[in-house]
mmCIF file of C-alpha atoms in Angstrom:
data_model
loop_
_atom_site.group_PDB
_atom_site.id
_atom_site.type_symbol
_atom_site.label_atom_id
_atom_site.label_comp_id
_atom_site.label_asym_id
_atom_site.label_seq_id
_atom_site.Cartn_x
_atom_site.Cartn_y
_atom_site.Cartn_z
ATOM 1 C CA UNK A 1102 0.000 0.000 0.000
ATOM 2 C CA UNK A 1103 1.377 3.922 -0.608
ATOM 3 C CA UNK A 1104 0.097 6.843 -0.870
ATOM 4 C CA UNK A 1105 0.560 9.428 -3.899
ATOM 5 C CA UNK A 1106 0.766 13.099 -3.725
ATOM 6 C CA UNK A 1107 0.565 14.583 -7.172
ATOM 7 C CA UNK A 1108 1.797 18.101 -7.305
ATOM 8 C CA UNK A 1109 3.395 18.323 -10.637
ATOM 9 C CA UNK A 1110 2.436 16.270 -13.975
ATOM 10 C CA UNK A 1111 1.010 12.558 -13.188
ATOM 11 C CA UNK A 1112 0.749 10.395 -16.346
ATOM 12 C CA UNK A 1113 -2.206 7.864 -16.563
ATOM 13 C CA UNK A 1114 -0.738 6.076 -19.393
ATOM 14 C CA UNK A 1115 0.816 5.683 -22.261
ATOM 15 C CA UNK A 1116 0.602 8.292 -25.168
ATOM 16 C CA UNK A 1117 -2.006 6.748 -27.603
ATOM 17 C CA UNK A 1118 -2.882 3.831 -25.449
ATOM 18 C CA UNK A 1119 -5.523 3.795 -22.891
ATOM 19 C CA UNK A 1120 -4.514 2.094 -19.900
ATOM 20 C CA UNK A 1121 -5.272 1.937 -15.749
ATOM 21 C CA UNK A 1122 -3.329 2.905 -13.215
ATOM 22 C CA UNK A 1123 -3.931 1.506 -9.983
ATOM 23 C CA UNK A 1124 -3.082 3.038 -6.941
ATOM 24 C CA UNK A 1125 -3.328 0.550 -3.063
ATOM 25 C CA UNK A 1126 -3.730 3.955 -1.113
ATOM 26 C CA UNK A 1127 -4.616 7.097 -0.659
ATOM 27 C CA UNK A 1128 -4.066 10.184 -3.519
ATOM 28 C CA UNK A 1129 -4.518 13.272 -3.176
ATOM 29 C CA UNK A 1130 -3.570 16.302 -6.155
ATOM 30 C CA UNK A 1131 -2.662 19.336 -5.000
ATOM 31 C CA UNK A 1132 -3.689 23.111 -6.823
ATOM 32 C CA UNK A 1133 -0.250 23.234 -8.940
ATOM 33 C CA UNK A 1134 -0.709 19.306 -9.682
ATOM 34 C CA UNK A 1135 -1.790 18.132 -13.493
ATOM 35 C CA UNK A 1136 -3.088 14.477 -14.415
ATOM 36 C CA UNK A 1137 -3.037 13.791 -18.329
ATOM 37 C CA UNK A 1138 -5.238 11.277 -19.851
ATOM 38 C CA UNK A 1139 -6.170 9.779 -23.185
ATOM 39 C CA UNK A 1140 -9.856 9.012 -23.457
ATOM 40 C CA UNK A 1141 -12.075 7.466 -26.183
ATOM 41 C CA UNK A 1142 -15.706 6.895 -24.923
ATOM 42 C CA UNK A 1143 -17.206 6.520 -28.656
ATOM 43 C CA UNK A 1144 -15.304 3.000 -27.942
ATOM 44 C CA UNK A 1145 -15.914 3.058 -24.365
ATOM 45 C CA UNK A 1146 -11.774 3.185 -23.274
ATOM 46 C CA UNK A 1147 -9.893 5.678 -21.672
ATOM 47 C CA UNK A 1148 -7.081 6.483 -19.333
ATOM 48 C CA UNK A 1149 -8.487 5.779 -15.871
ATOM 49 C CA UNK A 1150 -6.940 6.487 -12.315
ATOM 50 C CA UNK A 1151 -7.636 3.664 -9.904
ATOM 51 C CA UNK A 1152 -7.432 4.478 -6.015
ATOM 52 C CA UNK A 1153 -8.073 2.032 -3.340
ATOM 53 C CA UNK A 1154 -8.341 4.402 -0.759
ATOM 54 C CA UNK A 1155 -9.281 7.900 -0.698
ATOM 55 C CA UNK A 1156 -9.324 10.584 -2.809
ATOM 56 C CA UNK A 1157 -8.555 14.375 -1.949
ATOM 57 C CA UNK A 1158 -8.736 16.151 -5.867
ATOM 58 C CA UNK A 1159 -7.748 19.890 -6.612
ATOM 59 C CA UNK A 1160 -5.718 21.514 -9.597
ATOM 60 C CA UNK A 1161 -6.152 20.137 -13.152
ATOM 61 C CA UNK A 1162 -6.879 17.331 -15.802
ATOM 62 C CA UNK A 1163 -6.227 17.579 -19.687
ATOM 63 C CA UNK A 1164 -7.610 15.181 -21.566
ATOM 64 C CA UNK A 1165 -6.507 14.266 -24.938
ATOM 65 C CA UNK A 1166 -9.685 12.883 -26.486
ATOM 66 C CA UNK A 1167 -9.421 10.560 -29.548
ATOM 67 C CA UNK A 1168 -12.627 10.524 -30.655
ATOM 68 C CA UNK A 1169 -15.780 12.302 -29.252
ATOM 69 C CA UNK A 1170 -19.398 13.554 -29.811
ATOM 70 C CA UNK A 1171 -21.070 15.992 -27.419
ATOM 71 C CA UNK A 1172 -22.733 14.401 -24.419
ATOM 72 C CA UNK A 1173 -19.920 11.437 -24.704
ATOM 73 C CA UNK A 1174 -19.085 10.328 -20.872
ATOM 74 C CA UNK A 1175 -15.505 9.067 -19.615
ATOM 75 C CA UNK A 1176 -15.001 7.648 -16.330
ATOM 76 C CA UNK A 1177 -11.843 9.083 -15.313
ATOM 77 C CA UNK A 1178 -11.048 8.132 -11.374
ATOM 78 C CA UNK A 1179 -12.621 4.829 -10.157
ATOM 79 C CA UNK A 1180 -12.639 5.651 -5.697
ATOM 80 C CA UNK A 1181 -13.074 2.752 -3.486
ATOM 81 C CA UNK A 1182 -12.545 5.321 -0.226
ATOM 82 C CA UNK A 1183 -14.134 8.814 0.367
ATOM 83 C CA UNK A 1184 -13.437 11.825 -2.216
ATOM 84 C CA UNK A 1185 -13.230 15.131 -1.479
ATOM 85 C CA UNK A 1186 -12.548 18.677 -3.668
ATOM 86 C CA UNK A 1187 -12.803 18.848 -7.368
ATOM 87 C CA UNK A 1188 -10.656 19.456 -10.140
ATOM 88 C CA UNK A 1189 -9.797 23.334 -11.028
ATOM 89 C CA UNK A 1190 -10.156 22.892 -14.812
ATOM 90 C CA UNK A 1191 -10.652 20.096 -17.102
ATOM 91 C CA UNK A 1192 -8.047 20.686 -19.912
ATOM 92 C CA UNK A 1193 -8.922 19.543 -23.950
ATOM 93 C CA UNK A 1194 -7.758 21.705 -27.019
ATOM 94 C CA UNK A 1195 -11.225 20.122 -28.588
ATOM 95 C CA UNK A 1196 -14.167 19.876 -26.227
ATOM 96 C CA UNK A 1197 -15.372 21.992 -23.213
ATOM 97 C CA UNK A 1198 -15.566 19.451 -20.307
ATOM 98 C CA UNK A 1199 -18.196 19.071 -16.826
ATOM 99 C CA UNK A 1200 -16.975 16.934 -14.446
ATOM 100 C CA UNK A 1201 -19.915 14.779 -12.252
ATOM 101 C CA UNK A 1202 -18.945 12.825 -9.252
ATOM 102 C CA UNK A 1203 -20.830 10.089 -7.876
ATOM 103 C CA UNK A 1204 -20.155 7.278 -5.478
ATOM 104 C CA UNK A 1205 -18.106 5.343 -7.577
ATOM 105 C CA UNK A 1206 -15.556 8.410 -8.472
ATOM 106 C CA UNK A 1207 -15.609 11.175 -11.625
ATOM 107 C CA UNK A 1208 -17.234 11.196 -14.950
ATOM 108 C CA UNK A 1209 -15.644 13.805 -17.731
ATOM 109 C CA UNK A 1210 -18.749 14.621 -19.885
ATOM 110 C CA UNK A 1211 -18.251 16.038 -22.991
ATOM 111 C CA UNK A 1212 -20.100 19.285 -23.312
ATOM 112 C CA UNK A 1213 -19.538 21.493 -26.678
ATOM 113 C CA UNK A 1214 -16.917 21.868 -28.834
ATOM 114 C CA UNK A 1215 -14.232 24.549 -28.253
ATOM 115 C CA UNK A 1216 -14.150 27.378 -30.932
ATOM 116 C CA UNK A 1217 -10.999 28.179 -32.661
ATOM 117 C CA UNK A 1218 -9.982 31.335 -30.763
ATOM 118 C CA UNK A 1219 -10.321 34.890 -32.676
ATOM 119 C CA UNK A 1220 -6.760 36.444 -32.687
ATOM 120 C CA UNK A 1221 -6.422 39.722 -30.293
ATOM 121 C CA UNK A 1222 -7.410 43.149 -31.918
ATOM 122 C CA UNK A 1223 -3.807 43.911 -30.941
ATOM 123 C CA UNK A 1224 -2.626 41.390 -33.302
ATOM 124 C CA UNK A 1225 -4.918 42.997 -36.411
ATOM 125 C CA UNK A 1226 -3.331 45.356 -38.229
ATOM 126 C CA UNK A 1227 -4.552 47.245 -41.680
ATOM 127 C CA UNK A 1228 -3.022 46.413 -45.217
ATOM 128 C CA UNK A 1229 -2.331 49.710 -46.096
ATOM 129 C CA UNK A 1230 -0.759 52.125 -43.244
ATOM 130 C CA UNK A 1231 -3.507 55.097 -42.047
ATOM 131 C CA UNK A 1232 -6.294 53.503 -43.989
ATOM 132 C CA UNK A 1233 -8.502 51.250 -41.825
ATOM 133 C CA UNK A 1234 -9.926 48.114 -43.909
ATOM 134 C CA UNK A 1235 -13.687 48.230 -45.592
ATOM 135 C CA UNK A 1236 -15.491 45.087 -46.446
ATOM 136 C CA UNK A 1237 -13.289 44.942 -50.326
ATOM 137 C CA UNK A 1238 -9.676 45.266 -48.676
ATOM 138 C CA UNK A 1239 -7.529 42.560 -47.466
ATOM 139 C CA UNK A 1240 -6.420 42.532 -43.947
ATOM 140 C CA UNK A 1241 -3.032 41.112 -42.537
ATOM 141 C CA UNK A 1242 -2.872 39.062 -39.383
ATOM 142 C CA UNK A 1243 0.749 39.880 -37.760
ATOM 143 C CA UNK A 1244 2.500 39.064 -33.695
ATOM 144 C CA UNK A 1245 2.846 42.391 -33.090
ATOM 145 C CA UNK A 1246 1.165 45.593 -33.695
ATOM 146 C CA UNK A 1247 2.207 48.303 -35.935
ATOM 147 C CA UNK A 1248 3.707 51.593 -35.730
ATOM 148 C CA UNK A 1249 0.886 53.965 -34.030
ATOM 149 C CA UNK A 1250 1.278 56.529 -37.330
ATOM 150 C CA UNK A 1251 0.369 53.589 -39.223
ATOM 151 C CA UNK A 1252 -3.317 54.116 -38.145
ATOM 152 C CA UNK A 1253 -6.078 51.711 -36.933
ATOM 153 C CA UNK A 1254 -8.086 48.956 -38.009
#
């Protein structure tokens, strides 16, 4: 039996396959503490975090999903003991995540899909310096903003 205290980056398994990990005692995950998982529900695998004892959860989980519909469910942590706290964020570059405990541990439930972030207005510049762009001009996308007598966008 041992205990785990996760306050850095805690692996569930290997990239690409979906495995268990199993742990005899107690774990708890503190703020700064990460756990990364691979899930596919649409084939009912995933990653999953087995703990014989008890649970105390806080910080994050990103989960790399490999297939997924809206509404798909993943159980993530399987609890045998009490568990306590929640996870900060739930992590995933393609789906928006809720997380819904119940006596048997945590389900990850996919919720919508993420939108491809707009680019800050500070990024936007116009194509032609001093003339802002009209619905017939091109604009540029750049990392850094122009020279101020350049004009606005």
């Amino acid at each position: 039996e041992a205990d785990v205290t996760n306050g850095g980056t805690l692996i569930v398994g290997d990239a690409g396959r979906m495995d268990r990990l199993a742990i005899a005692g107690h774990f708890e995950q503190s703020g700064a503490g990460v756990i990364l998982a691979d899930i596919n529900p649409t084939a009912g695998k995933g990653d999953m975090l087995a703990v014989a004892g008890d649970v105390r959860l806080d910080g994050a989980v990103r989960v790399s999903p490999r297939t997924l519909t809206a509404g798909a469910e993943h159980r993530i942590l399987e609890v045998e003991g009490a568990m306590t706290g929640r996870f900060d964020s739930v992590r995933s570059n393609l789906f928006a995540f809720a997380q819904t405990a119940d006596e048997d541990g945590l389900i990850l439930r996919a919720d919508s899909a993420r939108r491809k972030p707009r680019p800050p207005a500070a990024w936007r510049t116009c194509s032609r310096p001093g003339t802002p762009p009209s619905r017939g001009s091109s604009a540029r996308w750049t990392k850094r903003r122009e020279p101020a007598s350049w004009g606005r966008c």
